[in-house]
mmCIF file of C-alpha atoms in Angstrom:
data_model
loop_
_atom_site.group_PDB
_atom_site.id
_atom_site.type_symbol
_atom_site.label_atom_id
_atom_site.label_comp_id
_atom_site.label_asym_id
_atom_site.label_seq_id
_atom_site.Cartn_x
_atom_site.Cartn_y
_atom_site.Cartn_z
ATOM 1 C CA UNK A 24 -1.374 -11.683 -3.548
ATOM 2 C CA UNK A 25 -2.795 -13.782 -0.919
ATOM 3 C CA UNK A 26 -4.076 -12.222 1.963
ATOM 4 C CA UNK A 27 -3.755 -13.479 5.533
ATOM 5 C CA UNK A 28 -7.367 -13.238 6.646
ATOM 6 C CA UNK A 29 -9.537 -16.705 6.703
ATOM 7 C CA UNK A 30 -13.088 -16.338 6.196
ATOM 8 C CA UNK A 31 -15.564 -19.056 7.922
ATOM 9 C CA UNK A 32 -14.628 -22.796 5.825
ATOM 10 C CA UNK A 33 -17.926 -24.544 4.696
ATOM 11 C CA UNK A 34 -18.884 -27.722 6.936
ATOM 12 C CA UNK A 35 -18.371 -29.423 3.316
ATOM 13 C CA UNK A 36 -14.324 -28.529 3.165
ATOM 14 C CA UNK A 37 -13.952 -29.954 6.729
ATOM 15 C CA UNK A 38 -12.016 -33.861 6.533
ATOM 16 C CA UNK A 39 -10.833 -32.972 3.139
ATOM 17 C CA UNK A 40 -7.335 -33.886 2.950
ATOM 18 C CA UNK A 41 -5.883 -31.055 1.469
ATOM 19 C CA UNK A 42 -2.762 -30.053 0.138
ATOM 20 C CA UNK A 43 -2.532 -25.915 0.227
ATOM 21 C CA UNK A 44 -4.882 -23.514 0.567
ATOM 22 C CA UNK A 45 -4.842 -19.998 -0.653
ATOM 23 C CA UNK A 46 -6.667 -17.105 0.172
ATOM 24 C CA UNK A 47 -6.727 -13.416 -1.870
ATOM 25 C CA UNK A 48 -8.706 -10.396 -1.974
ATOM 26 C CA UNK A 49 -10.164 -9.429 -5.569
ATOM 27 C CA UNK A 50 -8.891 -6.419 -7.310
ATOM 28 C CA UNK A 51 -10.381 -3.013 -6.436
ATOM 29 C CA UNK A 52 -13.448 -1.779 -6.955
ATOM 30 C CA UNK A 53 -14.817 -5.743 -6.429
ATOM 31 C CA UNK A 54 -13.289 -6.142 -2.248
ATOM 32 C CA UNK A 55 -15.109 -10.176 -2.533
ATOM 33 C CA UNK A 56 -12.433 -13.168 -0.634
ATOM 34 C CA UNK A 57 -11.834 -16.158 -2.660
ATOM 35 C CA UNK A 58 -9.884 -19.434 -0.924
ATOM 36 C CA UNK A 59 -8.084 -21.470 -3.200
ATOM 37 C CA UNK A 60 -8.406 -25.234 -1.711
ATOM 38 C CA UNK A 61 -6.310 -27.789 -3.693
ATOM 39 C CA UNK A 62 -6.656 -31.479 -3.210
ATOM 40 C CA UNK A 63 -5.279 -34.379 -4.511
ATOM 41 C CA UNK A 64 -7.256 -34.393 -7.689
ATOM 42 C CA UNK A 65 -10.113 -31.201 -7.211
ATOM 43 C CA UNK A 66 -9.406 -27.451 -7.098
ATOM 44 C CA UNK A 67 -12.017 -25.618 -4.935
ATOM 45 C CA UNK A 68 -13.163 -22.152 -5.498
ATOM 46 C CA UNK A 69 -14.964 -20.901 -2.258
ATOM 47 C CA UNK A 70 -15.605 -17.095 -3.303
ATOM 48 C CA UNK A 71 -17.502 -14.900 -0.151
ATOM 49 C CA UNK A 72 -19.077 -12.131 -1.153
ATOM 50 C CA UNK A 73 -18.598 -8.774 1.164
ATOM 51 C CA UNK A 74 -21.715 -7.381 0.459
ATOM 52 C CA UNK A 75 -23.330 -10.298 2.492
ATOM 53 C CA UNK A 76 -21.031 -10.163 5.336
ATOM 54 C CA UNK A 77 -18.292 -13.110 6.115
ATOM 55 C CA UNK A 78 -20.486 -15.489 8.096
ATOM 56 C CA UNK A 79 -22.581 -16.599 4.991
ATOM 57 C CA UNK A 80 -21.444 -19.481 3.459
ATOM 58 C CA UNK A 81 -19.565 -18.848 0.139
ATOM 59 C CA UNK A 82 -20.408 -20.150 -3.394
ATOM 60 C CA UNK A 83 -18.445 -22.752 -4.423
ATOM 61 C CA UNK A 84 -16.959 -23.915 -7.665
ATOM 62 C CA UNK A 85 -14.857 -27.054 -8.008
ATOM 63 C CA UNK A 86 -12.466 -28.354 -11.146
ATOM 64 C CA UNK A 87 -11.008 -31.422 -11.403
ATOM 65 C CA UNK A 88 -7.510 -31.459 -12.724
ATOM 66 C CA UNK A 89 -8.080 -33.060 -16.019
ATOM 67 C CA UNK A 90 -10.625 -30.245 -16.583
ATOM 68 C CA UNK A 91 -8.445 -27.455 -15.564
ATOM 69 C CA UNK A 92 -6.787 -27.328 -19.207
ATOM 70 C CA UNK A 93 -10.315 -26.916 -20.953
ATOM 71 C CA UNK A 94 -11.942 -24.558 -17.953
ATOM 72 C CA UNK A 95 -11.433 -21.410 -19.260
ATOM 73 C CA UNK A 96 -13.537 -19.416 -16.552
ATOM 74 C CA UNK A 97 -12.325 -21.260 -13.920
ATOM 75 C CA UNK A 98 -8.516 -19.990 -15.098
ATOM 76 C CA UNK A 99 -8.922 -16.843 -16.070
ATOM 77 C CA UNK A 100 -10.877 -16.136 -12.109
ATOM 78 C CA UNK A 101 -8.066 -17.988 -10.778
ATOM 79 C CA UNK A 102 -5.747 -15.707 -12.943
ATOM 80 C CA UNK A 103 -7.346 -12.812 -11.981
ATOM 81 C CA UNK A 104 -7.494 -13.084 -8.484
ATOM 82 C CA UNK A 105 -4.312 -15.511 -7.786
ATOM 83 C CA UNK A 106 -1.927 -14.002 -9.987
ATOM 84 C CA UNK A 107 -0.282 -16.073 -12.843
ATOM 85 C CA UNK A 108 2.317 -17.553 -10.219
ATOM 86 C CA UNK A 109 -0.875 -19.705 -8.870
ATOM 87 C CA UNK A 110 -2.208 -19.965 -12.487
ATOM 88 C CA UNK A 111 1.602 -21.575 -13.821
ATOM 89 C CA UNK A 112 1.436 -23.663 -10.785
ATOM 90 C CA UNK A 113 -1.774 -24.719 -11.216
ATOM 91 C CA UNK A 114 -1.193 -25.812 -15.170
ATOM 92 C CA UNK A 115 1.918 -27.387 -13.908
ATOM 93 C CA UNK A 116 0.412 -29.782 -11.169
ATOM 94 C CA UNK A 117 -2.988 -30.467 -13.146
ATOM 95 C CA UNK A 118 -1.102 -31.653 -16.100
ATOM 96 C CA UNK A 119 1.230 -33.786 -14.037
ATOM 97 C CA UNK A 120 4.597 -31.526 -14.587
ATOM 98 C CA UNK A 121 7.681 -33.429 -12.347
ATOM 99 C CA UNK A 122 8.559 -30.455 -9.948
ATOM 100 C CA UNK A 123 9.380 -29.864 -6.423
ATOM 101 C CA UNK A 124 6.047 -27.975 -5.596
ATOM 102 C CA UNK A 125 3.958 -30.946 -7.022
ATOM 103 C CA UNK A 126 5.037 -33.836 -5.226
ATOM 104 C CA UNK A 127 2.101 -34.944 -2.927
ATOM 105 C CA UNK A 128 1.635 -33.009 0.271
ATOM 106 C CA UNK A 129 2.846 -36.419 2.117
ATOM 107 C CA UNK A 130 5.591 -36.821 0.492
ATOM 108 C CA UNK A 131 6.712 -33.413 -0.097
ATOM 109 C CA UNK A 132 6.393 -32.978 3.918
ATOM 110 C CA UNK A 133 8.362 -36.387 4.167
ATOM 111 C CA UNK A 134 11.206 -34.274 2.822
ATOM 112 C CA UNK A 135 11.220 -31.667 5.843
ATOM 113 C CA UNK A 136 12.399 -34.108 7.766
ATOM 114 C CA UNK A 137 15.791 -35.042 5.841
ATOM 115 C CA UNK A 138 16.331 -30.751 5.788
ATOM 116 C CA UNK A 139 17.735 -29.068 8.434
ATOM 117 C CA UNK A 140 16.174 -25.428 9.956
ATOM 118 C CA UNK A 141 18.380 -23.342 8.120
ATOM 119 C CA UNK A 142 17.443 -25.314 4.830
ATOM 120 C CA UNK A 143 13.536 -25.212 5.688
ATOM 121 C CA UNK A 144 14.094 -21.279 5.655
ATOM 122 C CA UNK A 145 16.013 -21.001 2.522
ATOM 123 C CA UNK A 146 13.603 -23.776 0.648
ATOM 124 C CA UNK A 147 10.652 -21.250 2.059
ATOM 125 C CA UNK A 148 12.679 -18.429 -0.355
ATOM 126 C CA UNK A 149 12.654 -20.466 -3.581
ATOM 127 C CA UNK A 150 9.333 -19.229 -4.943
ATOM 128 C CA UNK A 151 5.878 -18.243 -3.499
ATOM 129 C CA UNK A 152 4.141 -21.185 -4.178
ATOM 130 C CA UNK A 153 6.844 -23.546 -2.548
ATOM 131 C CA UNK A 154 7.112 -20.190 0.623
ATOM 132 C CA UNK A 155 3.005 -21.343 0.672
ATOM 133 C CA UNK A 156 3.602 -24.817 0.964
ATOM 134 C CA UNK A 157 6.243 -24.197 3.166
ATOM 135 C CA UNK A 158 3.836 -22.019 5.121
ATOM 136 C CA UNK A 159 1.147 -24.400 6.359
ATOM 137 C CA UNK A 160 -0.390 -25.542 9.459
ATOM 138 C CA UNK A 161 1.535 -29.142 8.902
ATOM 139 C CA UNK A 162 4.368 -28.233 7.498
ATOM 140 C CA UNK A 163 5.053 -25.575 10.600
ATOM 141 C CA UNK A 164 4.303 -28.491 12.993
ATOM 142 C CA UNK A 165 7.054 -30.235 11.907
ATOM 143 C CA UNK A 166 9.251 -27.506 11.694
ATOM 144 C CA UNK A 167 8.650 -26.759 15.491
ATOM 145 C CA UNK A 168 9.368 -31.135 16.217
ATOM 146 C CA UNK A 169 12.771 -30.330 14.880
ATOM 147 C CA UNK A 170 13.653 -27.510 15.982
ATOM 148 C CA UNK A 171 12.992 -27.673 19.816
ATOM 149 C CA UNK A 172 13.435 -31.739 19.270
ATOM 150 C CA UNK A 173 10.615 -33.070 20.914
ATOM 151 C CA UNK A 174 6.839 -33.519 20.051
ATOM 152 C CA UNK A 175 4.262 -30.727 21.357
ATOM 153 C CA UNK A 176 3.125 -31.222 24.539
ATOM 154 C CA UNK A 177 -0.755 -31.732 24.982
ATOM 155 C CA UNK A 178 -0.976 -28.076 25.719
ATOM 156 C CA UNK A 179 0.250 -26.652 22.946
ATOM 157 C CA UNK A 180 -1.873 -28.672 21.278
ATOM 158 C CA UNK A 181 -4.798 -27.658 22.660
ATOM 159 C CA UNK A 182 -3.359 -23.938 21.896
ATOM 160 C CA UNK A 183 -2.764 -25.059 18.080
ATOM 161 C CA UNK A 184 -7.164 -25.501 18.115
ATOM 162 C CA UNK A 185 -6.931 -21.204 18.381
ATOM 163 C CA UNK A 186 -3.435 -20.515 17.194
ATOM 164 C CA UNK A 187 -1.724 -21.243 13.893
ATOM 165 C CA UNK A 188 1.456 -23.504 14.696
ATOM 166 C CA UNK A 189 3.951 -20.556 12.862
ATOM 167 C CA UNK A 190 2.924 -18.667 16.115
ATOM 168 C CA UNK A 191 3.432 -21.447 18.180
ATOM 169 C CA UNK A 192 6.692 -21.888 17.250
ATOM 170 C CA UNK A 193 7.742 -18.073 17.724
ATOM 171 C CA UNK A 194 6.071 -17.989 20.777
ATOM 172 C CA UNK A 195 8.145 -20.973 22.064
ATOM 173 C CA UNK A 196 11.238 -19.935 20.222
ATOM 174 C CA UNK A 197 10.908 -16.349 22.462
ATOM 175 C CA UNK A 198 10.969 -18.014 25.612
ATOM 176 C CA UNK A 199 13.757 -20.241 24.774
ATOM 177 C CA UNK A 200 15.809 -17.154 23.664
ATOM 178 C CA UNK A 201 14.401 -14.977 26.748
ATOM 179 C CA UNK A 202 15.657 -18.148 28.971
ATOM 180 C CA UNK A 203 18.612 -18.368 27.760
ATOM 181 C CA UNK A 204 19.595 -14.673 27.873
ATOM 182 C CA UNK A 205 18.921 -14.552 31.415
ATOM 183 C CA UNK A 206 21.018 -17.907 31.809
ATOM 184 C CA UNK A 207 23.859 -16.477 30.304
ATOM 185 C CA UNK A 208 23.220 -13.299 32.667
ATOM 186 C CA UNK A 209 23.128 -15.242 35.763
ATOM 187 C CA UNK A 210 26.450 -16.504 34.459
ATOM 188 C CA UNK A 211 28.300 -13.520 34.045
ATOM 189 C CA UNK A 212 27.087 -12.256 37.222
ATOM 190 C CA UNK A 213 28.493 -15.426 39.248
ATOM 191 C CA UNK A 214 31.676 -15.266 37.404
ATOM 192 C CA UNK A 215 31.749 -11.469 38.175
ATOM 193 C CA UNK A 216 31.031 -11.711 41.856
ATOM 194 C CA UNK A 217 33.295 -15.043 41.659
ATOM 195 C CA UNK A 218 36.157 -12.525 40.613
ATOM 196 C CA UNK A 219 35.461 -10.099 43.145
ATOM 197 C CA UNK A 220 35.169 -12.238 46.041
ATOM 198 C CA UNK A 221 39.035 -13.844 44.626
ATOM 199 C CA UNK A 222 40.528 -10.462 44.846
ATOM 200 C CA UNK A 223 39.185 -9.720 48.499
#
């Protein structure tokens, strides 16, 4: 299962362009974090080792697709740690399988913009793997373009540098609601006092 936290990325991941990253928490007794970076044509295995605290950099082990097949320790860790869900994936995308989840980020995120809001949601329920890619930092940014129809403003992209844009978008979609609620309040209580003042 992947697990929310993010451990400190490696100066060496940073410009990659990358299409979804995954992060998980080995089985017990071993607590270790391993982050699941796949590329266009490289898997990444960053795995940080607890015992040496999370600012040390982690060790690294990379597998190019046409390797995956024959990389037998590199599958069974991602097995192990993943789940098979990532592992099917995985086999899937490295041996060039036609499906929905392994169409190129750019043009899988070209499709969010045909979909409406609803059908973002109910794509995110299809399967974990698509929920994931559904779940990223670019994916989210579009979702938040559509649904408030506009582009961020330049502070809320400064505020995406700290915050994730999923938050982003609840925060925003909060004060829209919040706004609106007390519209609607302000309404009633005109057409209330409207009513009253009629009758006098």
């Amino acid at each position: 299962m992947t697990n929310q936290r993010r451990m400190k990325e490696p100066e060496i991941m940073k410009g990659l362009d990358k299409n979804l990253q995954l992060y998980a928490r080995a089985n017990a007794p071993c607590r270790d974090y391993y982050g699941l970076t796949i590329t266009e044509s490289n898997l990444i295995l960053n795995v940080w080792r607890v015992s040496y605290g999370p600012h040390i950099w982690p060790k690294q082990k990379h597998c190019i697709f046409d390797e995956f097949k024959t990389h037998k320790m590199f599958q069974e860790e991602v097995k192990l740690v993943f789940g098979e869900g990532v592992f099917d994936y995985l086999t899937g995308l490295t041996t060039g399988q036609k499906k929905l989840e392994n169409l190129p980020r750019k043009l899988f995120l070209r499709l969010f913009w045909f979909l409406g809001i609803d059908d973002v949601f109910n794509l995110m329920s299809c399967s974990k793997i698509i929920y994931e890619l559904c779940n990223q930092e670019d994916a989210w940014r579009i979702v938040f373009i559509k649904k408030f129809g506009r582009a961020p403003s330049r502070e809320e992209n400064v505020l995406a540098m700290n915050m994730s844009w999923k938050d982003i978008f609840k925060k925003r979609l909060d004060y829209v609601r919040k706004a609106l609620k007390n519209t609607n309040e302000n309404t009633m209580k005109k057409k209330r006092e409207t009513k009253k003042s009629i009758r006098k």
